[in-house]
Short mmCIF file of C-alpha atoms in Angstrom, two decimals:
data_model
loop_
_atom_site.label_atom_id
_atom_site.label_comp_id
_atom_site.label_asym_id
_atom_site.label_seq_id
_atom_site.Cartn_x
_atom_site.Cartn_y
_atom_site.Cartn_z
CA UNK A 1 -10.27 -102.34 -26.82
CA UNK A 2 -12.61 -99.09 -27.23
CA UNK A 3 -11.28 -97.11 -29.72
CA UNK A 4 -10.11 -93.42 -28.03
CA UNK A 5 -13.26 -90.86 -29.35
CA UNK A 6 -11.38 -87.68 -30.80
CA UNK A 7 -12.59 -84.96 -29.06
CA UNK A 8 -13.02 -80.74 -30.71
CA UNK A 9 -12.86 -77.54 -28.89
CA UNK A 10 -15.07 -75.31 -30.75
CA UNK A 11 -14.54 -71.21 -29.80
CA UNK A 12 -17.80 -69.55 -28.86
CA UNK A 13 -19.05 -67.51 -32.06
CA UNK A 14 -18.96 -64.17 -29.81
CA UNK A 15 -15.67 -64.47 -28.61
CA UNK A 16 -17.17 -64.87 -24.93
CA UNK A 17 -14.21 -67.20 -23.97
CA UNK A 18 -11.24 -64.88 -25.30
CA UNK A 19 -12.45 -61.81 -23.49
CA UNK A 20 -13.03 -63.92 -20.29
CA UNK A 21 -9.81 -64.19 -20.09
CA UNK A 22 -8.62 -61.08 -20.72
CA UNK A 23 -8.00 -57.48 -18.90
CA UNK A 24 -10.66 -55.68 -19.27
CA UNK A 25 -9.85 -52.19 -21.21
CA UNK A 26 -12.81 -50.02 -20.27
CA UNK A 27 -12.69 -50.69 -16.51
CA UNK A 28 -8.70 -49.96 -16.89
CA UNK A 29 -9.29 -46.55 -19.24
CA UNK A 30 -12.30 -45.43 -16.34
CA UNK A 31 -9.65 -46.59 -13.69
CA UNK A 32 -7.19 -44.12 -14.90
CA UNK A 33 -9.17 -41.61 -16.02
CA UNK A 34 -10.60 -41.33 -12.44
CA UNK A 35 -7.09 -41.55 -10.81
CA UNK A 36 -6.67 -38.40 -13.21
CA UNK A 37 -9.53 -36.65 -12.55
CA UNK A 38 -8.88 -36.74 -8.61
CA UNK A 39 -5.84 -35.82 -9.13
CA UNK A 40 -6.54 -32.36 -10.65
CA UNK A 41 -9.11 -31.85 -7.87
CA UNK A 42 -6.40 -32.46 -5.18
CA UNK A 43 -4.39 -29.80 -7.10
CA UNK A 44 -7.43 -27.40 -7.67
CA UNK A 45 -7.95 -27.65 -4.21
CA UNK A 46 -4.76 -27.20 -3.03
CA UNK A 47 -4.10 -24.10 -5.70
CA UNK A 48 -7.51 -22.49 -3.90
CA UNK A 49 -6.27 -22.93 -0.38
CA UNK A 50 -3.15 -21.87 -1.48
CA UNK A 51 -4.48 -18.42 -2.62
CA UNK A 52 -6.21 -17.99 0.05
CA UNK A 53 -3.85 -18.27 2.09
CA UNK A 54 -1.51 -15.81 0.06
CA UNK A 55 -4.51 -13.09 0.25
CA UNK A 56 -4.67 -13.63 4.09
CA UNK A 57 -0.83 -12.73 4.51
CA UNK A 58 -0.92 -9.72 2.40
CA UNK A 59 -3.45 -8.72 4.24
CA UNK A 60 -1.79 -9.17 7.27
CA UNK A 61 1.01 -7.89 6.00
CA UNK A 62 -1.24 -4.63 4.59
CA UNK A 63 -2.24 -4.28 8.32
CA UNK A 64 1.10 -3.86 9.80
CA UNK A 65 2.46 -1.72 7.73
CA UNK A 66 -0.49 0.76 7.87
CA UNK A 67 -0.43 0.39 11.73
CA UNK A 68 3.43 1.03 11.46
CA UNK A 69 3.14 3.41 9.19
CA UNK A 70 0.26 5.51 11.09
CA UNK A 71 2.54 5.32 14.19
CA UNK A 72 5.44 7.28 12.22
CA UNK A 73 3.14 10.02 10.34
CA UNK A 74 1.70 11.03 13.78
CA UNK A 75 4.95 11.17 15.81
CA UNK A 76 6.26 13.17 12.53
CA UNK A 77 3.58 15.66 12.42
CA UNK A 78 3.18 15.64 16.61
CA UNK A 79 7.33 16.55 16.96
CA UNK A 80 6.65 19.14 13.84
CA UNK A 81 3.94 21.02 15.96
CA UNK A 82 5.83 20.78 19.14
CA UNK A 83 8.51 23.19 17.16
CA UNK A 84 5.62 24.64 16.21
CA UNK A 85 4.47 25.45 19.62
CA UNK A 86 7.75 26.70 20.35
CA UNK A 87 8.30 29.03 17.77
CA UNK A 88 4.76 30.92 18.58
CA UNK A 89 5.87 30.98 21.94
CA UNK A 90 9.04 32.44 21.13
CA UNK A 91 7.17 34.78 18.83
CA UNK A 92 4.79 35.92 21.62
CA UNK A 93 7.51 36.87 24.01
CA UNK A 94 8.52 38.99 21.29
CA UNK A 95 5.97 40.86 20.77
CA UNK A 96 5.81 41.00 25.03
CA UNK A 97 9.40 42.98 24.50
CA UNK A 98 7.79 45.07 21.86
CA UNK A 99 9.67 43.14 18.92
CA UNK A 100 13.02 43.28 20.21
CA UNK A 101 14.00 39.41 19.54
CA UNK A 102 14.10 38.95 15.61
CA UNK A 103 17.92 37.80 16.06
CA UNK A 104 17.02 35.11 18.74
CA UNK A 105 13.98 34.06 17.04
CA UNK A 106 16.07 33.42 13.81
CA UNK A 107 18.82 31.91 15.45
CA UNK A 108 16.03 29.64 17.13
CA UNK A 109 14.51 28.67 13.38
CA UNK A 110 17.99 27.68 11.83
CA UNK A 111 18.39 25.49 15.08
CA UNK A 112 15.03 24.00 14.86
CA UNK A 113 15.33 22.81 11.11
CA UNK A 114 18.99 21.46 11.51
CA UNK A 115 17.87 19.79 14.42
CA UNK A 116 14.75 18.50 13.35
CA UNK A 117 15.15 15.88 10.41
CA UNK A 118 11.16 16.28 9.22
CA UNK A 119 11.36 19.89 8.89
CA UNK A 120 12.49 20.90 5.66
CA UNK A 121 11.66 24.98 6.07
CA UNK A 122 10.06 27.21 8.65
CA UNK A 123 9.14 30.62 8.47
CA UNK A 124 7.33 33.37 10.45
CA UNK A 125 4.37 35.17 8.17
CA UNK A 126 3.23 38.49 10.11
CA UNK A 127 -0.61 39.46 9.80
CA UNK A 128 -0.04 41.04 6.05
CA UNK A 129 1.15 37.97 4.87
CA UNK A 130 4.95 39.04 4.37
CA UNK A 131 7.56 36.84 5.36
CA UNK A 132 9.73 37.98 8.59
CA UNK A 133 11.77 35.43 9.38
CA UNK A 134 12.38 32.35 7.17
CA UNK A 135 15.00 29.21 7.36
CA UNK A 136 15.75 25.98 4.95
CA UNK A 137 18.02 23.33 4.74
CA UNK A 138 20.35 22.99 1.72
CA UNK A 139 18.24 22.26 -0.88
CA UNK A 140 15.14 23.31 -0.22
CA UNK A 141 16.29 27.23 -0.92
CA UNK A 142 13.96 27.84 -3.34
CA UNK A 143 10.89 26.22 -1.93
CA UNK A 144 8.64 29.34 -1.64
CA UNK A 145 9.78 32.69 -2.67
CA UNK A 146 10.46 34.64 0.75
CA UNK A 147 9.75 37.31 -1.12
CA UNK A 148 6.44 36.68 -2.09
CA UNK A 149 2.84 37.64 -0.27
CA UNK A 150 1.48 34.57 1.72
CA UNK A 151 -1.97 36.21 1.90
CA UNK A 152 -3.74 34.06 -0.52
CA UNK A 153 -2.19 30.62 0.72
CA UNK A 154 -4.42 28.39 2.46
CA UNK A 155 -1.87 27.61 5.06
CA UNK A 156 -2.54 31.60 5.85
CA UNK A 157 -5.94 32.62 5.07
CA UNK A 158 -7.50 29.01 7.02
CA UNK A 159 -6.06 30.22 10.54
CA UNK A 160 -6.78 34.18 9.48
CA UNK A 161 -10.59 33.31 8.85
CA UNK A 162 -11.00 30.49 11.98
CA UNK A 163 -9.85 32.17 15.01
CA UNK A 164 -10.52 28.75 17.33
CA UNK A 165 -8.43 26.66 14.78
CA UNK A 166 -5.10 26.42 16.20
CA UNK A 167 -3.28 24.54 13.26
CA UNK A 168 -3.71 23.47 9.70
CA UNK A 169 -2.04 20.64 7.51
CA UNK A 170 -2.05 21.20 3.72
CA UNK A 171 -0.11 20.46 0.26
CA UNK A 172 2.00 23.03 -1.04
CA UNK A 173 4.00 22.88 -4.24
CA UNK A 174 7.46 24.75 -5.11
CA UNK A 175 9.43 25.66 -7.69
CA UNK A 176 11.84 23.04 -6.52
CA UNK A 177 12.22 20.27 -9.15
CA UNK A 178 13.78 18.14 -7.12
CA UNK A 179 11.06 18.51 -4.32
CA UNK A 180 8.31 19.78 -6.49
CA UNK A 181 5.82 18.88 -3.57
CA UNK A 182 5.76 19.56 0.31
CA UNK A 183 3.08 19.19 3.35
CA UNK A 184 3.03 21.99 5.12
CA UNK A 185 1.81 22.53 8.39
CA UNK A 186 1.31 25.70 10.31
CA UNK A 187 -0.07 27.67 13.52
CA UNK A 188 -1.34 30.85 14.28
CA UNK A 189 -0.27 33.47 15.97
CA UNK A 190 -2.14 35.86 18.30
CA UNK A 191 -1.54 39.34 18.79
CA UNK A 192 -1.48 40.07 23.11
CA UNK A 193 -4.60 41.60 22.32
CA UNK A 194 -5.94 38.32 21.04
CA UNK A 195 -5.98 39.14 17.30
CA UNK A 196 -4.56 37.77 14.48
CA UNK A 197 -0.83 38.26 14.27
CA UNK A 198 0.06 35.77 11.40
CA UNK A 199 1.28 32.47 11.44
CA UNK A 200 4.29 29.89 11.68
CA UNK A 201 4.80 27.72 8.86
CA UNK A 202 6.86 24.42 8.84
CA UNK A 203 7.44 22.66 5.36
CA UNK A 204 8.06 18.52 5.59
CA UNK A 205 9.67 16.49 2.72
CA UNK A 206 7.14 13.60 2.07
CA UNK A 207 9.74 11.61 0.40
CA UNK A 208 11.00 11.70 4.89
CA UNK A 209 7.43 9.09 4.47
CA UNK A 210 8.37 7.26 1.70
CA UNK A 211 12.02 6.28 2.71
CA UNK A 212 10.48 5.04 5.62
CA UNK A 213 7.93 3.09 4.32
CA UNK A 214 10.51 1.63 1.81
CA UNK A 215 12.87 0.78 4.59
CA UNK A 216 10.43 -1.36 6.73
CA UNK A 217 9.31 -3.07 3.74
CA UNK A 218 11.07 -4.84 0.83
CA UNK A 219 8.07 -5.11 -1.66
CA UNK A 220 8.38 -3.21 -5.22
CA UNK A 221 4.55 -3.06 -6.37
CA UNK A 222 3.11 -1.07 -3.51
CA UNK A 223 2.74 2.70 -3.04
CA UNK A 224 1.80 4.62 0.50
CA UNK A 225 -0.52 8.22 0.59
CA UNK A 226 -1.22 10.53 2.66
CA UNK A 227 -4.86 12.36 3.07
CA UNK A 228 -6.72 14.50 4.67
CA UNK A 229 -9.98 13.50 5.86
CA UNK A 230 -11.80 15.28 2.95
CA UNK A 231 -9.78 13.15 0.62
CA UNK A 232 -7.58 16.17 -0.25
CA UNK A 233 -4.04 14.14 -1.66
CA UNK A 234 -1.37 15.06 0.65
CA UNK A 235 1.28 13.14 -1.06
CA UNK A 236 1.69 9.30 -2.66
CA UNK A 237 4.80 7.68 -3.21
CA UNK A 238 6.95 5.81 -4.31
CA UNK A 239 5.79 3.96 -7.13
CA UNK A 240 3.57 5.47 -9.93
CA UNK A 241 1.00 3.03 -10.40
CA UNK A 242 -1.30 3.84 -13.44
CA UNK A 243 -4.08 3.19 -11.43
CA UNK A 244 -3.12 5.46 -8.56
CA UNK A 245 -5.50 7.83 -8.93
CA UNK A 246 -9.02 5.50 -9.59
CA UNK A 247 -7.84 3.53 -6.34
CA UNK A 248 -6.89 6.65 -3.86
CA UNK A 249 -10.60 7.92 -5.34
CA UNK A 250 -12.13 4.85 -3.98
CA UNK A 251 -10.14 5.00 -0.71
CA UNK A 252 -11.78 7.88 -0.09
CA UNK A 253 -14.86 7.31 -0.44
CA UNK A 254 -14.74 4.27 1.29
CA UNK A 255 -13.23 6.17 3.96
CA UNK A 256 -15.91 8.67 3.97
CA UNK A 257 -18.23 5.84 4.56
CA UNK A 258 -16.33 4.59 7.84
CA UNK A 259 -15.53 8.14 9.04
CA UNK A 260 -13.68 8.25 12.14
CA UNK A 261 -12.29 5.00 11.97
CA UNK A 262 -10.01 4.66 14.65
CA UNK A 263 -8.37 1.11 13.90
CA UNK A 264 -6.84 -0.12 10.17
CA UNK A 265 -9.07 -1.40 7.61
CA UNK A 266 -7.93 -3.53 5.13
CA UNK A 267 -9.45 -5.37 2.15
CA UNK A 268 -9.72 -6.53 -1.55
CA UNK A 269 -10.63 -4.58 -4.87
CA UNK A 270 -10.09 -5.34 -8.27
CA UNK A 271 -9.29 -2.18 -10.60
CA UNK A 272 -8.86 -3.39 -14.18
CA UNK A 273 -8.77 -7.04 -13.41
CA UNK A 274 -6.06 -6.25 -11.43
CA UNK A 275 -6.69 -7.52 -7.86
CA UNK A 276 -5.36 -4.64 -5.13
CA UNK A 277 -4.79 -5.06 -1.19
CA UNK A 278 -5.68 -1.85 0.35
CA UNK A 279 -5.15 -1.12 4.01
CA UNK A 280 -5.88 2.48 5.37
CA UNK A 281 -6.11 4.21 9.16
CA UNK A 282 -7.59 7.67 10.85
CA UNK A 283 -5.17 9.06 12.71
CA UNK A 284 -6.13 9.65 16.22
CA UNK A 285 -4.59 13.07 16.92
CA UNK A 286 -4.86 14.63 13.47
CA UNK A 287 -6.83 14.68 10.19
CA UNK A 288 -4.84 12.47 8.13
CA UNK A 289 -5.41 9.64 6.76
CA UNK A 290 -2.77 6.80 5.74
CA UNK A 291 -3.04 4.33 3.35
CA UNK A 292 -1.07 1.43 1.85
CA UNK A 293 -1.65 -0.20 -1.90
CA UNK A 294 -0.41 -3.58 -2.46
CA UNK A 295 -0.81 -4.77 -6.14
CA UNK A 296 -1.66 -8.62 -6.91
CA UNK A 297 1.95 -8.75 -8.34
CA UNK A 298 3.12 -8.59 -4.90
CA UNK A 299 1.50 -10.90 -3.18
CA UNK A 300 0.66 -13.46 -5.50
CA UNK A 301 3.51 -14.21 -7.24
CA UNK A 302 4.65 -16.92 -4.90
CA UNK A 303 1.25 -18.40 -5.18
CA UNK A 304 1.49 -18.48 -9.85
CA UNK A 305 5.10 -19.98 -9.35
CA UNK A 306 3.68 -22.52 -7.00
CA UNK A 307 0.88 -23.04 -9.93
CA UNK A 308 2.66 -22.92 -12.73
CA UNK A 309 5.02 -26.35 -11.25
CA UNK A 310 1.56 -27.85 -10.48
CA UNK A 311 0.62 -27.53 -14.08
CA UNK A 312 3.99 -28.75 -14.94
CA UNK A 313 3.73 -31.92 -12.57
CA UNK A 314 -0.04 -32.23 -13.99
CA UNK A 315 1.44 -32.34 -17.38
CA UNK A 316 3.82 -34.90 -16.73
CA UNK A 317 1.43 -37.33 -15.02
CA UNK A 318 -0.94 -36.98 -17.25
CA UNK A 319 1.09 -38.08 -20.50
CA UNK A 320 2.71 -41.04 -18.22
CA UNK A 321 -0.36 -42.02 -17.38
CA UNK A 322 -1.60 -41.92 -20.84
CA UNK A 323 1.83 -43.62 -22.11
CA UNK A 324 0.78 -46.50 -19.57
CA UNK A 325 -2.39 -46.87 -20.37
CA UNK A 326 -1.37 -47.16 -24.23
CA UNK A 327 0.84 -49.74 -23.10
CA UNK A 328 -1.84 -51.74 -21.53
CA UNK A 329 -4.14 -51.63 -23.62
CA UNK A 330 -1.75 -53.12 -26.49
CA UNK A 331 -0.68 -55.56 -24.27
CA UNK A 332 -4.69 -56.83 -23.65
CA UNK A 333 -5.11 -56.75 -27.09
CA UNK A 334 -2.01 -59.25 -27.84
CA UNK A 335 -3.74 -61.24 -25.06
CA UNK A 336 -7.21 -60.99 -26.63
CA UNK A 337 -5.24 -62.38 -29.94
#
């Protein structure tokens, strides 16, 4: 009987046969190191949509409050003139009865500003410049001094100079702390011989702008204004952003550029490395312009919480995945042993 031939297994020198067997590490570490690096595309891309998307909304949101906004300045100023209207009317019949009617025409002014929540003050200037007849509201007593010559105030010497311009909108400040600032609009007054005979002047409270604005919108880093077409600052309110006056500067001139403008145009601008949302509109029956400031605070803040989880989540996968892949790499190397 053949005696059984003892047979040696001899490992290859290389170690061919041990890793053969085994996981292999690199195409695992590449494996997860792509599953990584798609991953913070994915997020990337999703964080880019995302901010798109919150740009598009404030600027839809930009748009309706300037179109909202617009509607409520015009029918403010278009009610003011319509008093307006009335009181030179009164004013002319008046005159017709040789200046017989000072008591009516007063009684009609304290009426007309109780009645009229944007009026603030009215007042009847003769052709001097004194003041005839004059009414406030409480609060507003020492707005102008009634006292005072009105000869050198725009609101006066504009209608005095232009005999074809019929009314003028301006800024006027007061002695009022508490209303420092008023817009002021006013009408002239002809004499029945066609001449100058003065003017009517109505005062409005901006802050009547302001309340409104804040009450159809519930967003804290925005501010409204109010212009003239020349760029002349009506008012601008309510919060005092310290870049206010930079981006009204470039409002204006951008809407210099697009003069006559009769629907809202709304866009991006960075001041500072502070993106901005600006939406402004020509009004169709006057010469003002409003315009609406939304700062990045606003309407991106959804968008960084959103981010700031994503880096969160991002930070958590990435140390389990880098936990796991410790793991399996120790366990190939026990197998490799």
């Amino acid at each position: 009987m053949a005696k059984p031939t003892a047979q040696f297994f001899t490992p290859a020198p290389d170690g061919r046969e041990g890793r053969a067997r085994s996981p292999r590490a690199n195409k695992l570490i590449a494996f997860s190191a792509l599953i990584m690096l798609l991953f913070c595309v994915f997020v990337a891309y999703q964080a880019s949509k995302a901010y798109e998307n919150s740009v598009n909304e404030g600027k839809k949101n930009a748009t309706r409050l300037t179109k909202i906004l617009s509607d409520q300045v015009e029918l403010t100023f278009l009610a003011v003139d319509l008093t307006l209207r009335r009181a030179v009317e009164r004013q002319y019949f008046n005159m017709l009865f040789g200046g017989n009617l000072p008591r009516d025409i007063e009684n009609n002014f304290r009426n007309w500003v109780e009645e009229t929540p944007q009026i603030a003050a009215m007042m009847l200037v003769n052709d001097r410049g004194a003041v005839e007849i004059a009414a406030n509201k409480d609060g507003y007593d020492d707005w102008f001094n009634y006292y005072d010559t009105m000869k050198e105030d725009h609101a006066f010497k504009t209608l005095q100079d232009e005999a074809d311009r019929n009314y003028y909108i301006g800024q006027q400040h007061t002695q009022n702390k508490k209303h420092p600032t008023l817009v002021v609009m006013s009408r002239r007054i002809n004499k029945l011989d066609g001449s100058f005979g003065g003017v009517i002047v109505a005062a409005v409270d901006p802050t009547y702008f302001s309340d409104f604005f804040s009450s159809v919108d519930f967003g804290t880093e925005r501010f409204m204004s109010l212009m003239l077409e020349d760029g002349t600052l009506l008012y601008t309110g309510p919060d005092n952003d310290p870049e206010r006056d930079v981006i009204l500067d470039f409002i204006g001139d951008h809407a210099n550029e697009h003069a006559k403008a009769q629907h809202v145009i709304t866009d991006t601008q960075s001041f500072n490395d502070t993106i901005k949302i600006y939406s402004y509109s020509q009004l169709k029956n006057l010469p003002i312009i409003t315009a609406i400031v939304i700062d990045e605070q606003d309407f991106l803040s959804t968008w960084r919480d959103a981010r700031v989880k994503d880096i969160s989540f991002l930070a958590i996968f990435t140390i389990f995945g880098s936990v796991l892949s410790f793991f399996a790499l120790t366990m190939a190397k026990q197998i490799i042993r």
